[in-house]
Amino acid sequence: MKDFYEMDIASAGITRGFMAKKCDLYFTMENKLRRLLKCCFTLYKVPEAKQEEVIGQILKMDLKPIAEKIIEDTVRKAEEGFESVLAEK
C-alpha cells in the first residue's frame, strides 16, 4: 500500500505540472495529453506497445464536449452551493 501511495504522489506531481502549463500554439492539448499519459504510463512501467495503443485510442476521442460538460456541471454545482449558503443567512 505504501508503494502505491508514493507512486500516487509522483503521478499527481506530474499531472500538476502539466495542468500548470497552459496550452499554446506549440504545446497543444493533444501534445500535452500525449506527454502526460506517456509520463504516467512510464512511471507505472506500462509496456511501450500498450502505452501507444491506449494513447492512440484516447486521442481519437472527441474530448472537448466531455470537458465542456464537466466544466458546466462544476460551475452549476458551485453556484448552487453558493446560493444555499446565502439562503442560510
CSV table of N, CA and C in Angstrom, one decimal:
chain,number,residue,atom,x,y,z
A,1,MET,N,0.8,-1.2,0.0
A,1,MET,CA,0.0,0.0,0.0
A,1,MET,C,0.9,1.3,0.0
A,2,LYS,N,2.0,1.2,0.8
A,2,LYS,CA,2.9,2.4,0.8
A,2,LYS,C,3.4,2.7,-0.6
A,3,ASP,N,3.8,1.6,-1.3
A,3,ASP,CA,4.3,1.8,-2.7
A,3,ASP,C,3.3,2.6,-3.5
A,4,PHE,N,2.0,2.1,-3.5
A,4,PHE,CA,1.0,2.8,-4.3
A,4,PHE,C,0.9,4.2,-3.9
A,5,TYR,N,0.9,4.5,-2.6
A,5,TYR,CA,0.7,5.9,-2.1
A,5,TYR,C,1.8,6.8,-2.6
A,6,GLU,N,3.1,6.3,-2.6
A,6,GLU,CA,4.2,7.0,-3.1
A,6,GLU,C,4.1,7.2,-4.6
A,7,MET,N,3.7,6.2,-5.3
A,7,MET,CA,3.6,6.4,-6.8
A,7,MET,C,2.5,7.4,-7.1
A,8,ASP,N,1.4,7.4,-6.3
A,8,ASP,CA,0.3,8.3,-6.5
A,8,ASP,C,0.8,9.7,-6.3
A,9,ILE,N,1.7,10.0,-5.3
A,9,ILE,CA,2.2,11.3,-5.1
A,9,ILE,C,3.0,11.7,-6.3
A,10,ALA,N,3.8,10.8,-6.9
A,10,ALA,CA,4.6,11.1,-8.1
A,10,ALA,C,3.7,11.4,-9.3
A,11,SER,N,2.7,10.6,-9.5
A,11,SER,CA,1.9,10.8,-10.7
A,11,SER,C,1.1,12.1,-10.5
A,12,ALA,N,0.7,12.4,-9.3
A,12,ALA,CA,0.0,13.7,-9.0
A,12,ALA,C,0.9,14.9,-9.3
A,13,GLY,N,2.1,14.7,-9.0
A,13,GLY,CA,3.1,15.8,-9.3
A,13,GLY,C,3.2,16.0,-10.8
A,14,ILE,N,3.3,14.9,-11.5
A,14,ILE,CA,3.4,15.0,-13.0
A,14,ILE,C,2.1,15.7,-13.5
A,15,THR,N,1.0,15.3,-13.1
A,15,THR,CA,-0.3,15.8,-13.5
A,15,THR,C,-0.4,17.3,-13.2
A,16,ARG,N,0.0,17.7,-12.0
A,16,ARG,CA,0.0,19.1,-11.6
A,16,ARG,C,0.9,19.9,-12.5
A,17,GLY,N,2.0,19.4,-12.8
A,17,GLY,CA,3.0,20.1,-13.7
A,17,GLY,C,2.3,20.4,-15.0
A,18,PHE,N,1.7,19.4,-15.6
A,18,PHE,CA,1.1,19.6,-16.9
A,18,PHE,C,-0.1,20.5,-16.8
A,19,MET,N,-0.9,20.5,-15.7
A,19,MET,CA,-2.0,21.3,-15.6
A,19,MET,C,-1.6,22.8,-15.4
A,20,ALA,N,-0.5,23.0,-14.8
A,20,ALA,CA,0.0,24.4,-14.6
A,20,ALA,C,0.4,25.1,-15.9
A,21,LYS,N,0.8,24.3,-16.9
A,21,LYS,CA,1.3,24.9,-18.2
A,21,LYS,C,0.1,25.0,-19.1
A,22,LYS,N,-0.2,26.2,-19.5
A,22,LYS,CA,-1.3,26.4,-20.5
A,22,LYS,C,-0.9,25.9,-21.8
A,23,CYS,N,-1.9,25.5,-22.5
A,23,CYS,CA,-1.7,25.0,-23.9
A,23,CYS,C,-1.5,26.3,-24.8
A,24,ASP,N,-0.7,26.1,-25.8
A,24,ASP,CA,-0.4,27.2,-26.7
A,24,ASP,C,-0.2,26.6,-28.1
A,25,LEU,N,0.3,27.5,-29.0
A,25,LEU,CA,0.5,27.1,-30.4
A,25,LEU,C,1.5,25.9,-30.5
A,26,TYR,N,2.4,25.8,-29.6
A,26,TYR,CA,3.5,24.8,-29.7
A,26,TYR,C,3.2,23.6,-28.7
A,27,PHE,N,2.5,23.9,-27.7
A,27,PHE,CA,2.1,22.8,-26.7
A,27,PHE,C,0.6,22.7,-26.7
A,28,THR,N,0.1,22.0,-27.8
A,28,THR,CA,-1.3,21.9,-28.0
A,28,THR,C,-1.9,20.9,-27.0
A,29,MET,N,-3.2,20.9,-26.8
A,29,MET,CA,-3.9,20.0,-25.9
A,29,MET,C,-3.5,18.5,-26.3
A,30,GLU,N,-3.5,18.2,-27.6
A,30,GLU,CA,-3.1,16.8,-28.0
A,30,GLU,C,-1.7,16.5,-27.5
A,31,ASN,N,-0.8,17.4,-27.7
A,31,ASN,CA,0.6,17.1,-27.3
A,31,ASN,C,0.7,17.0,-25.8
A,32,LYS,N,0.0,17.9,-25.1
A,32,LYS,CA,0.1,17.9,-23.6
A,32,LYS,C,-0.5,16.5,-23.1
A,33,LEU,N,-1.6,16.1,-23.7
A,33,LEU,CA,-2.3,14.9,-23.2
A,33,LEU,C,-1.4,13.7,-23.5
A,34,ARG,N,-0.8,13.7,-24.7
A,34,ARG,CA,0.1,12.6,-25.1
A,34,ARG,C,1.3,12.5,-24.2
A,35,ARG,N,1.9,13.6,-23.9
A,35,ARG,CA,3.1,13.6,-23.0
A,35,ARG,C,2.7,13.3,-21.5
A,36,LEU,N,1.6,13.8,-21.0
A,36,LEU,CA,1.1,13.5,-19.7
A,36,LEU,C,0.9,11.9,-19.5
A,37,LEU,N,0.2,11.4,-20.5
A,37,LEU,CA,-0.1,9.9,-20.4
A,37,LEU,C,1.2,9.1,-20.5
A,38,LYS,N,2.1,9.6,-21.4
A,38,LYS,CA,3.4,8.9,-21.6
A,38,LYS,C,4.2,8.9,-20.3
A,39,CYS,N,4.2,10.0,-19.7
A,39,CYS,CA,5.0,10.1,-18.4
A,39,CYS,C,4.4,9.2,-17.3
A,40,CYS,N,3.1,9.3,-17.2
A,40,CYS,CA,2.4,8.5,-16.1
A,40,CYS,C,2.5,7.0,-16.4
A,41,PHE,N,2.3,6.6,-17.7
A,41,PHE,CA,2.4,5.2,-18.0
A,41,PHE,C,3.8,4.7,-17.8
A,42,THR,N,4.8,5.5,-18.1
A,42,THR,CA,6.2,5.1,-17.9
A,42,THR,C,6.5,5.0,-16.4
A,43,LEU,N,6.0,5.9,-15.6
A,43,LEU,CA,6.2,5.8,-14.2
A,43,LEU,C,5.7,4.5,-13.7
A,44,TYR,N,4.5,4.0,-14.2
A,44,TYR,CA,3.9,2.8,-13.7
A,44,TYR,C,4.4,1.6,-14.5
A,45,LYS,N,5.4,1.8,-15.3
A,45,LYS,CA,6.0,0.7,-16.1
A,45,LYS,C,5.1,0.0,-17.0
A,46,VAL,N,4.2,0.7,-17.7
A,46,VAL,CA,3.3,0.1,-18.7
A,46,VAL,C,4.1,-0.1,-19.9
A,47,PRO,N,4.0,-1.3,-20.5
A,47,PRO,CA,4.8,-1.6,-21.7
A,47,PRO,C,4.6,-0.6,-22.8
A,48,GLU,N,5.6,-0.3,-23.6
A,48,GLU,CA,5.6,0.7,-24.6
A,48,GLU,C,4.4,0.5,-25.6
A,49,ALA,N,4.3,-0.8,-26.1
A,49,ALA,CA,3.2,-1.1,-27.1
A,49,ALA,C,1.8,-0.8,-26.5
A,50,LYS,N,1.6,-1.1,-25.2
A,50,LYS,CA,0.3,-0.8,-24.6
A,50,LYS,C,0.1,0.7,-24.4
A,51,GLN,N,1.2,1.4,-24.1
A,51,GLN,CA,1.1,2.9,-24.0
A,51,GLN,C,0.6,3.4,-25.3
A,52,GLU,N,1.2,3.1,-26.4
A,52,GLU,CA,0.9,3.6,-27.7
A,52,GLU,C,-0.5,3.3,-28.1
A,53,GLU,N,-0.9,2.1,-27.8
A,53,GLU,CA,-2.3,1.6,-28.1
A,53,GLU,C,-3.3,2.5,-27.3
A,54,VAL,N,-3.1,2.6,-26.1
A,54,VAL,CA,-4.1,3.4,-25.2
A,54,VAL,C,-4.1,4.9,-25.6
A,55,ILE,N,-2.9,5.4,-25.7
A,55,ILE,CA,-2.8,6.9,-26.1
A,55,ILE,C,-3.5,7.1,-27.4
A,56,GLY,N,-3.3,6.2,-28.4
A,56,GLY,CA,-3.9,6.4,-29.7
A,56,GLY,C,-5.4,6.4,-29.6
A,57,GLN,N,-6.0,5.4,-28.8
A,57,GLN,CA,-7.4,5.4,-28.6
A,57,GLN,C,-8.0,6.6,-27.9
A,58,ILE,N,-7.2,7.1,-26.9
A,58,ILE,CA,-7.7,8.3,-26.2
A,58,ILE,C,-7.7,9.5,-27.1
A,59,LEU,N,-6.6,9.7,-27.9
A,59,LEU,CA,-6.5,10.8,-28.8
A,59,LEU,C,-7.5,10.8,-30.0
A,60,LYS,N,-8.1,9.6,-30.2
A,60,LYS,CA,-9.2,9.5,-31.3
A,60,LYS,C,-10.5,10.0,-30.7
A,61,MET,N,-10.6,10.1,-29.4
A,61,MET,CA,-11.9,10.5,-28.8
A,61,MET,C,-12.1,12.0,-28.9
A,62,ASP,N,-13.3,12.5,-29.1
A,62,ASP,CA,-13.7,13.9,-29.1
A,62,ASP,C,-13.8,14.3,-27.6
A,63,LEU,N,-12.8,14.8,-27.0
A,63,LEU,CA,-12.8,15.1,-25.6
A,63,LEU,C,-13.4,16.5,-25.3
A,64,LYS,N,-13.5,17.4,-26.3
A,64,LYS,CA,-14.0,18.7,-26.0
A,64,LYS,C,-15.4,18.7,-25.4
A,65,PRO,N,-16.4,18.0,-26.0
A,65,PRO,CA,-17.7,18.0,-25.4
A,65,PRO,C,-17.7,17.5,-23.9
A,66,ILE,N,-16.9,16.5,-23.7
A,66,ILE,CA,-16.8,15.9,-22.4
A,66,ILE,C,-16.3,16.9,-21.4
A,67,ALA,N,-15.2,17.6,-21.8
A,67,ALA,CA,-14.6,18.7,-20.9
A,67,ALA,C,-15.6,19.8,-20.7
A,68,GLU,N,-16.3,20.2,-21.7
A,68,GLU,CA,-17.3,21.3,-21.6
A,68,GLU,C,-18.4,20.9,-20.6
A,69,LYS,N,-18.9,19.6,-20.6
A,69,LYS,CA,-19.9,19.2,-19.7
A,69,LYS,C,-19.4,19.2,-18.3
A,70,ILE,N,-18.2,18.7,-18.1
A,70,ILE,CA,-17.6,18.7,-16.7
A,70,ILE,C,-17.5,20.1,-16.2
A,71,ILE,N,-17.0,21.0,-17.0
A,71,ILE,CA,-16.9,22.4,-16.5
A,71,ILE,C,-18.3,23.0,-16.2
A,72,GLU,N,-19.3,22.8,-17.1
A,72,GLU,CA,-20.6,23.3,-16.9
A,72,GLU,C,-21.2,22.7,-15.6
A,73,ASP,N,-21.1,21.4,-15.4
A,73,ASP,CA,-21.6,20.8,-14.2
A,73,ASP,C,-20.9,21.3,-12.9
A,74,THR,N,-19.6,21.5,-13.0
A,74,THR,CA,-18.9,22.0,-11.8
A,74,THR,C,-19.3,23.4,-11.5
A,75,VAL,N,-19.5,24.3,-12.5
A,75,VAL,CA,-19.9,25.7,-12.3
A,75,VAL,C,-21.3,25.7,-11.7
A,76,ARG,N,-22.2,24.8,-12.3
A,76,ARG,CA,-23.6,24.8,-11.8
A,76,ARG,C,-23.6,24.4,-10.3
A,77,LYS,N,-22.9,23.3,-10.0
A,77,LYS,CA,-22.9,22.8,-8.6
A,77,LYS,C,-22.3,23.9,-7.6
A,78,ALA,N,-21.2,24.6,-8.1
A,78,ALA,CA,-20.7,25.6,-7.3
A,78,ALA,C,-21.7,26.8,-7.0
A,79,GLU,N,-22.4,27.1,-8.1
A,79,GLU,CA,-23.4,28.2,-7.9
A,79,GLU,C,-24.5,27.8,-7.0
A,80,GLU,N,-24.9,26.5,-7.1
A,80,GLU,CA,-26.0,26.0,-6.3
A,80,GLU,C,-25.5,26.0,-4.8
A,81,GLY,N,-24.3,25.6,-4.6
A,81,GLY,CA,-23.7,25.6,-3.2
A,81,GLY,C,-23.6,27.0,-2.7
A,82,PHE,N,-23.2,28.0,-3.5
A,82,PHE,CA,-23.1,29.4,-3.1
A,82,PHE,C,-24.5,29.9,-2.7
A,83,GLU,N,-25.5,29.6,-3.6
A,83,GLU,CA,-26.8,30.1,-3.3
A,83,GLU,C,-27.4,29.5,-2.0
A,84,SER,N,-27.1,28.3,-1.7
A,84,SER,CA,-27.6,27.7,-0.5
A,84,SER,C,-27.0,28.3,0.7
A,85,VAL,N,-25.7,28.7,0.6
A,85,VAL,CA,-25.0,29.4,1.7
A,85,VAL,C,-25.7,30.7,2.0
A,86,LEU,N,-25.9,31.5,0.9
A,86,LEU,CA,-26.6,32.8,1.0
A,86,LEU,C,-28.0,32.7,1.6
A,87,ALA,N,-28.7,31.6,1.2
A,87,ALA,CA,-30.1,31.4,1.7
A,87,ALA,C,-30.1,31.1,3.2
A,88,GLU,N,-29.0,30.6,3.8
A,88,GLU,CA,-28.9,30.3,5.2
A,88,GLU,C,-28.8,31.5,6.0
A,89,LYS,N,-28.3,32.6,5.4
A,89,LYS,CA,-28.0,33.8,6.2
A,89,LYS,C,-29.2,34.7,6.4
